[in-house]
Coordinates of C-alpha atoms in Angstrom, one line a residue:
M1 CA 104.7 188.2 111.1
S2 CA 104.4 185.2 108.7
F3 CA 100.7 186.1 108.2
F4 CA 101.6 189.5 106.8
G5 CA 104.4 188.0 104.7
F6 CA 107.2 189.6 106.7
G7 CA 108.6 186.4 108.3
Q8 CA 110.1 185.2 105.1
S9 CA 113.6 186.7 104.4
P10 CA 115.0 186.2 100.9
E11 CA 118.6 186.3 99.8
L12 CA 119.5 188.0 96.5
E13 CA 122.5 187.2 94.3
L14 CA 123.6 188.9 91.1
V15 CA 125.6 186.8 88.6
L16 CA 126.9 188.0 85.2
S17 CA 126.3 185.6 82.3
D18 CA 129.9 185.8 81.2
A19 CA 131.4 185.9 84.7
E20 CA 133.8 183.0 84.0
S21 CA 135.4 184.5 80.9
R22 CA 135.2 188.3 81.5
R23 CA 138.3 190.1 82.6
R24 CA 138.7 191.5 86.1
V25 CA 140.8 194.5 87.0
E26 CA 141.9 196.2 90.2
H27 CA 140.2 199.4 91.2
K28 CA 140.7 201.6 94.3
T29 CA 137.9 201.7 96.7
E30 CA 136.8 204.8 98.7
E31 CA 138.8 203.4 101.7
G32 CA 142.0 203.3 99.5
K33 CA 142.0 199.5 99.2
K34 CA 142.3 197.7 95.9
E35 CA 139.7 195.2 94.9
K36 CA 139.0 193.3 91.7
Y37 CA 135.9 194.1 89.6
F38 CA 134.5 192.9 86.2
L39 CA 135.7 195.2 83.4
F40 CA 133.3 196.6 80.8
Y41 CA 133.7 199.1 77.9
D42 CA 131.3 201.6 76.4
G43 CA 128.6 199.9 74.2
E44 CA 128.9 196.4 75.7
T45 CA 125.9 194.4 76.7
V46 CA 125.4 193.7 80.4
S47 CA 123.5 190.5 81.1
G48 CA 123.1 187.9 83.8
R49 CA 120.6 186.6 86.3
V50 CA 119.2 187.5 89.7
S51 CA 118.7 184.5 92.0
L52 CA 116.2 184.8 94.8
T53 CA 116.7 182.2 97.6
L54 CA 114.1 181.8 100.3
K55 CA 115.6 181.1 103.7
N56 CA 112.4 179.5 105.1
P57 CA 111.0 176.9 102.7
N58 CA 107.2 176.5 102.6
K59 CA 106.7 180.1 103.9
R60 CA 105.3 182.5 101.4
L61 CA 107.1 185.7 100.5
E62 CA 104.8 188.7 99.6
H63 CA 106.4 191.4 97.4
Q64 CA 105.4 194.5 95.5
G65 CA 107.6 193.7 92.5
I66 CA 111.1 192.7 91.6
K67 CA 113.4 194.7 89.4
V68 CA 117.0 195.1 88.3
E69 CA 118.7 198.4 87.4
F70 CA 121.9 199.4 85.7
I71 CA 123.1 202.7 87.1
G72 CA 126.0 205.1 86.5
Q73 CA 126.3 207.8 89.1
I74 CA 128.6 210.5 90.4
E75 CA 128.9 211.2 94.1
L76 CA 130.5 214.3 95.5
Y77 CA 131.8 213.6 99.0
Y78 CA 130.9 217.0 100.3
D79 CA 127.3 216.5 99.1
R80 CA 126.7 212.9 100.2
G81 CA 122.9 213.1 100.1
N82 CA 122.8 213.7 96.3
H83 CA 123.7 211.1 93.8
H84 CA 123.9 212.4 90.2
E85 CA 122.8 209.7 87.9
F86 CA 123.9 209.9 84.2
V87 CA 122.8 206.4 83.3
S88 CA 119.7 204.7 84.7
L89 CA 118.1 201.6 83.1
V90 CA 115.4 199.4 84.7
K91 CA 114.1 196.0 83.9
D92 CA 111.0 194.7 85.7
L93 CA 111.5 191.0 86.6
A94 CA 108.3 190.1 88.4
R95 CA 104.9 191.8 89.1
P96 CA 103.6 192.1 92.7
G97 CA 102.6 188.8 94.1
E98 CA 104.1 186.1 96.3
F99 CA 106.6 183.2 96.2
T100 CA 106.8 180.0 98.1
Q101 CA 110.0 178.7 96.5
S102 CA 113.3 180.1 95.2
Q103 CA 113.4 181.8 91.8
T104 CA 115.9 182.8 89.2
F105 CA 115.3 185.7 86.7
D106 CA 117.4 186.5 83.6
F107 CA 118.1 190.0 82.5
E108 CA 119.9 191.8 79.7
F109 CA 120.8 195.5 79.1
T110 CA 121.9 195.6 75.4
H111 CA 124.6 197.9 74.1
V112 CA 124.7 200.0 77.3
E113 CA 126.1 203.5 76.9
K114 CA 128.9 204.0 79.5
P115 CA 130.4 207.4 78.6
Y116 CA 132.8 207.9 81.4
E117 CA 135.6 206.0 83.1
S118 CA 135.1 204.6 86.6
Y119 CA 137.0 206.9 89.1
T120 CA 137.6 207.1 92.8
G121 CA 139.2 210.3 93.9
Q122 CA 139.8 212.5 96.9
N123 CA 136.5 214.3 96.7
V124 CA 134.4 212.5 94.1
K125 CA 133.5 209.0 93.0
L126 CA 132.1 207.8 89.6
R127 CA 130.7 204.3 89.7
Y128 CA 128.6 201.9 87.7
F129 CA 126.6 199.1 89.4
L130 CA 123.8 196.6 89.0
R131 CA 121.1 196.8 91.7
A132 CA 118.4 194.1 92.2
T133 CA 115.5 195.1 94.4
V134 CA 112.6 193.0 95.9
S135 CA 110.0 195.7 96.9
R136 CA 108.2 195.0 100.2
R137 CA 105.8 197.0 102.3
L138 CA 108.2 197.8 105.1
N139 CA 111.7 197.0 104.0
D140 CA 113.0 196.4 100.5
V141 CA 115.6 193.7 99.9
V142 CA 118.5 195.1 97.9
K143 CA 121.6 193.6 96.4
E144 CA 124.2 195.7 94.5
M145 CA 127.2 194.7 92.4
D146 CA 129.8 197.2 91.2
I147 CA 131.6 197.0 87.8
V148 CA 134.5 199.0 86.4
V149 CA 134.4 200.8 83.1
H150 CA 137.5 201.8 81.1
T151 CA 137.2 204.3 78.3
L152 CA 139.4 203.7 75.2
S153 CA 140.7 206.6 73.1
T154 CA 142.0 206.7 69.6
Y155 CA 145.5 207.6 68.8
P156 CA 145.8 211.4 68.9
E157 CA 146.3 212.8 65.4
L158 CA 148.0 215.9 66.6
N159 CA 150.7 215.2 69.2
S160 CA 153.2 217.9 69.1
S161 CA 156.3 218.1 71.3
I162 CA 156.5 220.5 74.2
K163 CA 159.4 223.0 74.0
M164 CA 159.7 225.7 76.6
E165 CA 162.2 228.2 77.9
V166 CA 162.4 229.1 81.5
G167 CA 164.5 231.9 82.9
I168 CA 165.3 234.4 85.7
E169 CA 166.9 237.4 84.2
D170 CA 170.8 237.3 84.2
C171 CA 170.7 234.4 86.6
L172 CA 169.3 231.3 85.0
H173 CA 168.1 230.3 81.5
I174 CA 167.1 226.7 80.7
E175 CA 165.3 225.1 77.9
F176 CA 163.3 221.9 78.2
E177 CA 161.7 219.7 75.7
Y178 CA 159.3 216.7 76.0
N179 CA 158.8 214.5 73.0
K180 CA 155.0 214.6 73.1
S181 CA 152.1 216.4 74.8
K182 CA 149.8 213.4 74.9
Y183 CA 150.8 210.0 76.5
H184 CA 149.0 206.7 77.0
L185 CA 149.0 205.2 80.5
K186 CA 151.9 202.8 79.7
D187 CA 154.0 205.3 77.7
V188 CA 157.5 206.7 78.3
I189 CA 158.1 210.5 78.7
V190 CA 161.3 211.2 76.8
G191 CA 162.9 214.7 77.0
K192 CA 166.0 216.8 77.4
I193 CA 166.9 219.8 79.5
Y194 CA 169.5 222.3 78.2
F195 CA 171.3 224.8 80.5
L196 CA 171.9 228.0 78.5
L197 CA 172.9 230.2 81.5
V198 CA 173.7 229.2 85.1
R199 CA 174.6 231.9 87.6
I200 CA 172.9 230.5 90.6
K201 CA 174.1 227.4 92.4
I202 CA 171.5 224.6 91.8
K203 CA 172.0 221.5 93.9
H204 CA 168.9 219.4 92.9
M205 CA 166.5 219.0 90.0
E206 CA 163.4 216.8 89.6
I207 CA 160.2 216.3 87.6
D208 CA 157.0 215.6 89.5
I209 CA 153.8 214.2 88.0
I210 CA 150.9 216.0 89.6
K211 CA 147.3 215.0 89.5
R212 CA 144.8 217.9 90.0
E213 CA 141.2 216.9 90.8
T214 CA 138.7 219.7 90.5
T215 CA 135.1 219.3 91.9
G216 CA 132.1 221.6 92.1
T217 CA 131.2 224.8 90.3
G218 CA 131.2 228.5 90.9
P219 CA 132.1 229.5 94.5
N220 CA 132.1 225.8 95.6
V221 CA 135.1 224.7 93.6
Y222 CA 137.6 222.4 95.3
H223 CA 141.1 221.7 94.0
E224 CA 143.0 218.7 95.3
N225 CA 146.6 218.3 94.1
D226 CA 148.3 214.9 94.5
T227 CA 152.0 214.2 93.6
I228 CA 151.9 210.9 91.9
A229 CA 155.6 210.6 91.1
K230 CA 159.0 212.3 91.8
Y231 CA 161.7 211.7 89.2
E232 CA 165.2 213.0 90.1
I233 CA 166.9 214.4 87.1
M234 CA 170.1 215.7 88.6
D235 CA 171.9 215.9 92.0
G236 CA 174.7 218.4 91.8
A237 CA 175.6 221.7 90.1
P238 CA 175.0 221.9 86.3
V239 CA 177.3 224.0 84.0
R240 CA 176.5 226.1 81.0
G241 CA 175.9 224.1 77.8
E242 CA 175.1 220.9 79.7
S243 CA 172.3 218.7 78.4
I244 CA 170.4 216.2 80.6
P245 CA 168.2 213.5 79.2
I246 CA 164.9 212.4 80.7
R247 CA 163.2 209.0 80.5
L248 CA 160.2 208.6 82.7
F249 CA 158.2 205.4 82.5
L250 CA 154.5 205.9 83.3
A251 CA 153.5 202.2 83.7
G252 CA 154.6 202.0 87.3
Y253 CA 152.3 204.7 88.6
E254 CA 148.6 204.8 89.4
L255 CA 147.3 207.0 86.7
T256 CA 143.9 207.6 85.0
P257 CA 143.1 209.1 81.7
T258 CA 142.7 212.9 81.7
M259 CA 139.0 213.8 82.4
R260 CA 137.6 217.1 81.4
D261 CA 134.4 218.5 82.9
I262 CA 132.8 215.0 83.5
N263 CA 129.0 215.6 83.5
K264 CA 129.8 219.2 84.6
K265 CA 130.7 217.8 88.0
F266 CA 134.5 217.2 88.1
S267 CA 137.8 217.2 86.2
V268 CA 141.1 215.3 86.5
R269 CA 144.2 216.8 84.9
Y270 CA 147.8 215.9 84.9
Y271 CA 150.9 218.2 85.0
L272 CA 154.6 217.8 84.6
N273 CA 156.2 220.0 87.2
L274 CA 159.9 220.9 86.7
V275 CA 161.5 221.8 90.1
L276 CA 164.9 223.3 90.7
I277 CA 166.3 223.8 94.2
D278 CA 169.4 226.0 94.9
E279 CA 171.9 225.8 97.7
E280 CA 169.8 228.3 99.8
E281 CA 166.8 225.9 99.5
R282 CA 164.9 228.3 97.2
R283 CA 162.6 226.4 94.8
Y284 CA 162.0 227.3 91.2
F285 CA 159.4 225.5 89.2
K286 CA 157.5 225.4 85.9
Q287 CA 154.3 223.4 85.3
Q288 CA 153.1 222.0 81.9
E289 CA 149.9 220.1 81.4
V290 CA 150.0 216.8 79.6
V291 CA 147.1 214.7 78.4
L292 CA 146.8 211.0 79.4
W293 CA 144.7 208.5 77.5
R294 CA 144.0 204.8 77.7
K295 CA 145.3 202.5 75.0
G296 CA 143.4 199.3 74.2
D297 CA 145.0 196.0 75.2
I298 CA 143.0 193.2 73.6
V299 CA 140.1 193.4 71.2
R300 CA 137.3 191.4 72.9
K301 CA 134.6 189.7 70.9
S302 CA 131.9 191.4 72.9
M303 CA 133.6 194.8 72.8
S304 CA 131.6 197.6 71.1
H305 CA 132.4 198.5 67.5
Q306 CA 133.9 201.8 68.5
A307 CA 136.3 200.3 71.0
A308 CA 137.4 197.6 68.6
I309 CA 138.3 200.2 65.9
A310 CA 140.2 202.1 68.6
S311 CA 142.3 199.1 69.5
Q312 CA 143.0 198.2 65.8
R313 CA 144.1 201.8 65.3
F314 CA 146.6 201.6 68.1
E315 CA 148.2 198.5 66.5
G316 CA 148.5 200.3 63.2
T317 CA 150.0 203.4 64.6
S318 CA 152.3 202.2 67.4
S319 CA 155.3 201.9 65.0
H320 CA 154.8 205.3 63.5
G321 CA 157.1 208.1 64.6
E322 CA 155.6 211.2 66.1
A323 CA 156.1 214.5 64.4
K324 CA 157.8 217.2 66.5
A325 CA 156.6 220.7 66.5
A326 CA 157.6 223.4 69.0
G327 CA 155.0 224.4 71.4
P328 CA 154.3 228.0 72.4
A329 CA 157.0 229.8 74.3
A330 CA 156.7 229.7 78.1
E331 CA 156.2 232.5 80.4
N332 CA 158.7 233.2 83.1
N333 CA 158.8 230.5 85.7
G334 CA 157.0 230.8 89.0
R335 CA 158.8 230.8 92.3
Q336 CA 157.5 229.3 95.6

């Protein structure tokens, strides 16, 4: 085995050049656990080193080349065999040859485009990772390291309020209003509900935050609804003319930015679902989509120019009031 160069077994290690100073964030794995990963933004450089350690000194290691890759890919769980890569960068570190001692190789991917946010869902996973490979005749030696990417958005220029009327003819007529239609992930949903006509006995009222994940295209579309939060507005019977305030803090929930048609593979949308339950356990509901976006926290020195401008803009606009404009009138509410 040693004669053919198979007896030597190397160990690979990937280390980022700014590992000590770079921020790490929690991200959900496919198994539902939370683990910490290094955080990157769009346009940032990814650099580091690949260390190759020989387990058996003085024995030679034959190889067909050494490379490091930066990959962004989407994996649909119902189509495990196919990985859809939207970013694929390669750096060759060594030509085919042999080693008799451990080696270290530096690499740098400059200003890497990372267009989408990292995401792990019910039916789909979007991940970014570094992969180092020692190519060999029979079995390659591979080491991977995942990173997490957050996408920062600018403050929405148009952010009108949502105002809708919901009614059942001659039985129930309510009007609800939310202060905005677009919220950042640490925002507060502020609203009011007005009871204009109440002729059915309502015993309970709540607002749910629903995440809807859509994967696939055409006949192979899968919808997965997940109730992220339930917020009780009222427990008891309302009377005509009553007004109930709403304050729902988003920071305590596991939310992602709204994702629309990501690489034509999947979407993630969020809805506020107003639910009324009467004394006969009948449920009346009305859904309204809201847009969620990620607000920048700290301007990093190595952050891309676009992300830096976004964070500065948040600081400049956070004290401004939002203009209120009535949204389109709602259709009659659905009934389960």
